[in-house]
Short mmCIF file of C-alpha atoms in Angstrom, two decimals:
data_model
loop_
_atom_site.label_atom_id
_atom_site.label_comp_id
_atom_site.label_asym_id
_atom_site.label_seq_id
_atom_site.Cartn_x
_atom_site.Cartn_y
_atom_site.Cartn_z
CA MET A 23 189.67 112.37 132.81
CA ILE A 24 186.99 113.27 135.24
CA ILE A 25 185.39 112.89 138.67
CA LYS A 26 182.99 113.45 141.50
CA THR A 27 183.60 115.21 144.79
CA SER A 28 183.11 114.75 148.47
CA SER A 29 183.41 117.16 151.37
CA ALA A 30 184.51 114.42 153.72
CA PRO A 31 187.64 115.06 155.82
CA SER A 32 190.95 113.56 154.77
CA VAL A 33 191.42 109.99 155.96
CA ASN A 34 194.02 107.28 155.59
CA ILE A 35 192.85 104.06 153.95
CA ASN A 36 194.63 100.85 153.06
CA GLN A 37 194.88 100.03 149.36
CA SER A 38 193.46 96.58 150.12
CA GLU A 39 190.24 98.27 151.20
CA VAL A 40 189.84 99.77 147.74
CA THR A 41 190.27 96.63 145.65
CA PRO A 42 191.34 93.00 146.16
CA LYS A 43 195.07 92.61 146.67
CA SER A 44 195.23 89.97 143.94
CA ILE A 45 194.24 92.59 141.37
CA TYR A 46 196.59 95.42 142.21
CA LEU A 47 199.57 93.09 142.58
CA ASN A 48 199.35 92.31 138.84
CA ARG A 49 201.62 95.31 138.28
CA ARG A 50 204.72 93.54 139.63
CA LYS A 51 205.96 92.43 136.23
CA PHE A 52 205.83 96.00 134.90
CA MET A 53 207.63 97.45 137.89
CA GLN A 54 210.38 94.83 137.83
CA ARG A 55 210.96 95.37 134.11
CA SER A 56 211.04 99.16 134.22
CA ILE A 57 213.33 99.31 137.25
CA VAL A 58 215.84 96.81 135.89
CA THR A 59 215.84 98.31 132.38
CA GLY A 60 216.24 101.80 133.77
CA ALA A 61 219.26 100.74 135.79
CA LEU A 62 220.91 99.20 132.74
CA LEU A 63 220.34 102.23 130.53
CA THR A 64 221.59 104.72 133.08
CA GLY A 65 224.74 102.74 133.70
CA GLY A 66 224.51 103.19 137.44
CA ALA A 67 223.66 106.90 137.22
CA LEU A 68 221.28 108.48 139.69
CA ILE A 69 217.83 106.93 139.44
CA PRO A 70 214.85 108.64 141.09
CA ALA A 71 214.03 107.25 144.51
CA TRP A 72 210.52 106.34 143.33
CA ALA A 73 212.01 104.11 140.60
CA LYS A 74 214.12 102.16 143.11
CA LYS A 75 211.10 100.67 144.85
CA GLU A 76 210.99 96.90 144.99
CA ALA A 77 208.21 95.16 143.10
CA THR A 78 206.48 94.20 146.34
CA GLU A 79 206.46 97.74 147.74
CA LYS A 80 203.76 100.38 147.56
CA TRP A 81 204.15 104.13 147.80
CA GLY A 82 203.47 103.74 151.49
CA ASP A 83 200.68 105.23 153.56
CA LEU A 84 198.95 107.79 151.38
CA LYS A 85 196.69 110.52 152.63
CA THR A 86 193.38 110.47 150.79
CA SER A 87 192.32 113.82 149.38
CA PRO A 88 189.05 115.31 150.69
CA PHE A 89 188.09 115.84 147.04
CA SER A 90 187.99 112.09 146.44
CA THR A 91 184.76 110.43 145.48
CA LYS A 92 183.38 107.78 147.83
CA GLU A 93 182.35 105.63 144.89
CA LYS A 94 183.81 102.15 144.48
CA ALA A 95 187.02 102.27 142.47
CA THR A 96 187.17 100.55 139.10
CA ASP A 97 189.15 97.29 139.14
CA TYR A 98 192.86 97.60 138.46
CA GLU A 99 192.59 95.26 135.47
CA ASP A 100 189.96 97.42 133.77
CA ILE A 101 191.92 100.62 134.42
CA THR A 102 195.08 99.17 132.91
CA THR A 103 193.63 97.30 129.92
CA TYR A 104 191.02 99.75 128.58
CA ASN A 105 192.86 102.93 127.62
CA ASN A 106 193.04 105.84 125.20
CA PHE A 107 196.72 106.40 124.43
CA TYR A 108 197.15 106.82 120.67
CA GLU A 109 200.93 106.83 120.98
CA PHE A 110 200.56 103.07 121.46
CA GLY A 111 197.61 102.45 119.16
CA THR A 112 194.04 103.57 118.56
CA SER A 113 192.22 100.55 119.96
CA LYS A 114 191.35 100.54 123.67
CA LYS A 115 193.41 97.36 124.11
CA ASP A 116 196.45 98.54 122.14
CA PRO A 117 198.23 100.51 124.91
CA HIS A 118 198.16 97.54 127.26
CA MET A 119 199.71 95.31 124.59
CA ASN A 120 202.06 97.77 122.89
CA ALA A 121 203.51 99.70 125.83
CA THR A 122 205.16 96.76 127.59
CA GLU A 123 208.67 97.60 126.36
CA PHE A 124 208.41 101.35 126.90
CA ASN A 125 211.06 102.44 129.38
CA PRO A 126 210.25 105.68 131.30
CA ASN A 127 213.56 105.80 133.18
CA PRO A 128 215.25 108.22 133.43
CA TRP A 129 212.83 111.07 132.70
CA SER A 130 213.08 114.84 132.53
CA ILE A 131 210.72 117.72 131.82
CA ALA A 132 211.68 120.90 129.97
CA VAL A 133 210.09 124.08 131.35
CA GLU A 134 209.87 127.03 128.96
CA GLY A 135 208.17 130.31 128.28
CA GLU A 136 206.88 133.07 130.54
CA CYS A 137 208.47 132.14 133.85
CA ALA A 138 211.47 133.08 135.97
CA LYS A 139 212.86 129.56 136.33
CA PRO A 140 212.88 127.75 132.97
CA GLY A 141 215.14 124.76 132.48
CA ASN A 142 215.36 120.99 132.30
CA TYR A 143 214.21 119.26 135.45
CA ASN A 144 214.57 115.62 136.47
CA LEU A 145 211.47 113.81 137.58
CA GLU A 146 212.83 113.38 141.10
CA ASP A 147 212.88 117.18 141.42
CA PHE A 148 209.09 117.02 141.64
CA ILE A 149 208.27 113.75 143.36
CA LYS A 150 208.54 113.99 147.12
CA GLU A 151 206.75 111.24 148.98
CA GLU A 152 205.59 113.64 151.68
CA THR A 153 203.62 115.59 149.05
CA LEU A 154 202.01 112.57 147.41
CA GLU A 155 198.40 111.72 148.12
CA GLU A 156 195.68 109.52 146.77
CA ARG A 157 192.90 111.24 144.87
CA ILE A 158 190.06 108.98 143.83
CA TYR A 159 188.83 110.82 140.76
CA ARG A 160 186.39 109.91 138.02
CA LEU A 161 187.83 109.73 134.53
CA ARG A 162 185.04 110.80 132.15
CA CYS A 163 185.72 110.15 128.49
CA VAL A 164 184.02 112.04 125.68
CA GLU A 165 182.90 108.73 124.11
CA GLY A 166 180.45 108.25 126.97
CA TRP A 167 182.28 105.99 129.42
CA SER A 168 183.87 106.62 132.78
CA MET A 169 186.03 105.01 135.45
CA VAL A 170 186.71 105.75 139.11
CA ILE A 171 190.48 105.74 139.54
CA PRO A 172 192.57 105.98 142.73
CA TRP A 173 195.37 108.16 141.39
CA VAL A 174 198.60 108.85 143.24
CA GLY A 175 199.92 112.33 142.59
CA PHE A 176 200.66 115.86 143.72
CA SER A 177 199.21 119.31 143.14
CA LEU A 178 199.77 120.77 139.68
CA ALA A 179 199.49 124.28 141.12
CA ASP A 180 202.26 123.64 143.65
CA MET A 181 204.50 122.35 140.88
CA LEU A 182 203.89 125.30 138.56
CA LYS A 183 204.47 127.88 141.29
CA LYS A 184 208.06 126.65 141.62
CA PHE A 185 208.78 127.97 138.12
CA GLU A 186 207.50 131.44 139.05
CA PRO A 187 205.28 132.21 136.03
CA ASN A 188 205.16 135.92 135.22
CA SER A 189 202.24 138.25 134.42
CA LYS A 190 202.32 137.25 130.73
CA ALA A 191 201.66 133.59 131.56
CA LYS A 192 197.97 133.30 130.65
CA TYR A 193 198.09 129.64 129.64
CA VAL A 194 200.08 126.46 130.32
CA GLU A 195 200.94 124.13 127.45
CA PHE A 196 201.89 120.47 127.96
CA THR A 197 203.63 118.19 125.44
CA THR A 198 203.95 114.40 125.29
CA LEU A 199 207.14 112.57 124.38
CA PHE A 200 207.64 112.21 120.62
CA ASP A 201 209.76 109.14 119.87
CA LYS A 202 208.59 106.72 117.18
CA SER A 203 211.11 104.10 118.29
CA ARG A 204 209.54 103.99 121.76
CA MET A 205 205.93 104.82 120.92
CA PRO A 206 204.91 102.74 117.87
CA GLY A 207 201.57 104.49 117.45
CA GLN A 208 203.41 107.65 116.42
CA LYS A 209 204.55 105.92 113.22
CA ARG A 210 201.04 106.48 111.89
CA PRO A 211 199.76 110.02 111.12
CA VAL A 212 196.53 109.56 113.06
CA LEU A 213 197.26 112.80 114.96
CA ASN A 214 199.61 115.73 114.60
CA TRP A 215 202.52 114.53 116.75
CA PRO A 216 203.66 115.32 119.34
CA TYR A 217 200.48 115.40 121.40
CA VAL A 218 199.83 118.84 122.93
CA GLU A 219 197.30 119.97 125.53
CA GLY A 220 196.75 123.17 127.47
CA LEU A 221 194.96 124.89 130.32
CA ARG A 222 194.22 128.47 131.15
CA ILE A 223 196.51 129.55 133.98
CA ASP A 224 193.67 129.91 136.50
CA GLU A 225 192.47 126.40 135.64
CA ALA A 226 195.97 125.04 136.16
CA MET A 227 196.26 126.85 139.51
CA ASN A 228 192.96 125.45 140.78
CA GLU A 229 193.13 123.06 143.75
CA LEU A 230 191.85 120.04 141.80
CA PRO A 231 194.34 119.24 138.98
CA ILE A 232 197.17 116.87 139.83
CA MET A 233 200.22 115.43 138.21
CA ALA A 234 199.70 111.70 138.62
CA VAL A 235 202.64 109.33 139.07
CA GLY A 236 200.74 106.24 140.12
CA LEU A 237 197.45 104.49 140.66
CA TYR A 238 196.25 102.03 143.27
CA GLY A 239 199.28 103.05 145.33
CA ASP A 240 201.75 101.86 142.69
CA ILE A 241 204.05 103.46 140.14
CA LEU A 242 202.05 104.53 137.07
CA PRO A 243 201.84 101.76 134.42
CA ASN A 244 203.11 102.55 130.93
CA GLN A 245 199.69 102.30 129.30
CA ASN A 246 198.26 104.82 131.77
CA GLY A 247 200.80 107.53 130.99
CA ALA A 248 204.04 106.65 132.76
CA PRO A 249 205.92 108.15 134.34
CA ILE A 250 203.86 111.34 134.81
CA ARG A 251 200.55 112.58 133.46
CA LEU A 252 198.02 115.32 134.01
CA VAL A 253 194.62 114.67 135.64
CA VAL A 254 192.02 117.45 135.43
CA PRO A 255 188.89 115.99 137.03
CA TRP A 256 186.21 118.31 135.61
CA LYS A 257 187.33 117.92 131.97
CA TYR A 258 186.97 115.09 129.48
CA GLY A 259 189.61 112.39 129.38
CA PHE A 260 191.59 113.53 126.36
CA LYS A 261 192.53 116.66 128.31
CA SER A 262 194.64 114.58 130.69
CA ILE A 263 197.85 114.39 128.70
CA LYS A 264 200.26 111.50 129.33
CA SER A 265 204.04 110.97 129.43
CA ILE A 266 204.75 114.70 129.70
CA VAL A 267 208.18 115.98 128.62
CA LYS A 268 207.55 119.72 128.29
CA ILE A 269 205.64 122.45 130.08
CA ARG A 270 205.47 125.91 128.51
CA PHE A 271 203.91 129.08 129.91
CA THR A 272 202.36 131.16 127.13
CA GLU A 273 200.62 134.47 126.64
CA ASN A 274 198.41 133.10 123.85
CA GLN A 275 196.07 130.13 123.90
CA PRO A 276 197.94 126.95 122.86
CA ILE A 277 196.90 125.07 119.75
CA THR A 278 195.98 121.72 121.26
CA THR A 279 196.06 118.43 119.36
CA TRP A 280 192.38 117.52 119.29
CA ASN A 281 191.26 121.11 118.78
CA LYS A 282 193.56 121.24 115.73
CA THR A 283 192.52 117.81 114.46
CA ALA A 284 188.74 118.26 114.75
CA PRO A 285 187.88 121.81 115.88
CA SER A 286 184.14 121.31 115.42
CA GLU A 287 184.18 118.36 117.84
CA TYR A 288 186.86 119.17 120.42
CA GLY A 289 187.11 122.64 121.91
CA PHE A 290 189.94 124.07 123.97
CA TYR A 291 188.08 123.95 127.29
CA SER A 292 186.69 120.39 127.09
CA ASN A 293 184.64 120.76 130.26
CA VAL A 294 182.30 117.94 131.21
CA ASN A 295 178.93 119.43 130.28
CA PRO A 296 175.83 117.27 129.77
CA HIS A 297 174.02 120.27 128.25
CA VAL A 298 176.36 120.53 125.25
CA ALA A 299 176.25 117.52 122.94
CA HIS A 300 179.20 116.26 120.98
CA PRO A 301 178.36 116.60 117.25
CA ARG A 302 178.04 112.82 116.95
CA TRP A 303 176.53 111.81 120.30
CA SER A 304 174.90 113.05 123.50
CA GLN A 305 176.90 113.72 126.68
CA GLN A 306 173.94 113.38 129.04
CA LYS A 307 174.67 109.78 130.11
CA GLU A 308 177.78 107.73 130.83
CA ARG A 309 178.59 104.04 131.16
CA VAL A 310 180.77 103.15 134.12
CA ILE A 311 183.38 100.60 133.04
CA GLY A 312 183.24 97.39 135.04
CA ARG A 313 179.61 97.73 136.09
CA PRO A 314 177.10 95.02 135.00
CA PHE A 315 175.90 95.52 131.42
CA TRP A 316 172.27 95.52 132.59
CA GLU A 317 172.90 98.41 134.95
CA PRO A 318 171.48 101.64 133.47
CA LYS A 319 173.84 104.41 132.44
CA ARG A 320 174.31 107.17 135.00
CA ASP A 321 173.53 110.83 134.46
CA THR A 322 176.54 112.96 133.61
CA GLU A 323 177.04 115.75 136.16
CA MET A 324 177.99 119.30 135.28
CA PHE A 325 181.76 119.70 135.65
CA ASN A 326 181.67 116.03 136.68
CA GLY A 327 180.37 116.99 140.10
CA TYR A 328 182.91 119.74 140.79
CA ALA A 329 180.84 122.81 140.04
CA GLU A 330 181.43 124.15 143.55
CA GLN A 331 185.18 124.24 142.97
CA VAL A 332 185.35 125.33 139.32
CA ALA A 333 182.13 126.99 138.10
CA HIS A 334 183.50 130.42 139.04
CA LEU A 335 186.28 129.98 136.47
CA TYR A 336 183.74 130.26 133.68
CA LYS A 337 181.45 132.96 135.04
CA GLY A 338 179.92 134.96 132.20
CA MET A 339 181.22 132.58 129.51
CA ASP A 340 179.01 130.95 126.90
CA LEU A 341 179.88 127.30 127.56
CA LYS A 342 178.21 126.16 124.36
CA LYS A 343 180.48 128.45 122.35
CA ASN A 344 183.50 127.84 124.58
CA PHE A 345 183.13 124.06 124.67
#
């Protein structure tokens, strides 16, 4: 999931200025269903404040991150109907069709490993509206396509600091929900379930990664990783793990799903790098979803345009070897 940066100061913008209101209001059916179903399943128990929002409400006025790209955002319909989420199927259209009945309420995240405050945390422990902001990041997929997505989220670094990782915490491992009854794609052995991803601790503590809980000002749709997902803007899309249920601090490098499945094609770092080709295709160009088919592909930027913020993390490393 990847991006492009801007040094512009933080500004407040209306969601209607990003895309037509008729597009982003298509999410009402999802929000109504998830809120009502969540209330039934919890039997009146405490539901996170973010899940109580009415279908016509937005997150409210969101501060736009200075790291946001100024590029035109991809249409809501494209963002929510063209997805990689193998837990709901391997076709780009499968998640949109197969995730409709997935209920993300209530939700908790287990924190484990090398930290002072492990435990099981409810989602509302992390989501505070005053910390939410909009970050318009580019999602760059390894297959050669990209989108510009107005995510709603909060700093990953700020979240991780609350668990007080110790000196042995060199990496952070993330795990997706594993539940075949709720995620039909997991009934097929297309990957080693559950899905696992990881970051080096200094990558995770960088100012750019966020935990996203929405897009276009709304609660995150099921097919886009509800209720909470990782967004690391200088890495390829498969690095942005969805529907996270566990975070583990480790001393050793995690064995991530795609690195285990196809180690010659998917390395641990997964940085956007036009100078290192995927074994089956070039990474020098990308097609922006939603743009006219006659429009030429754009050049892929090193670290997706964020070299200023992240290049120092890889100083002295052979990025062809550590791909």
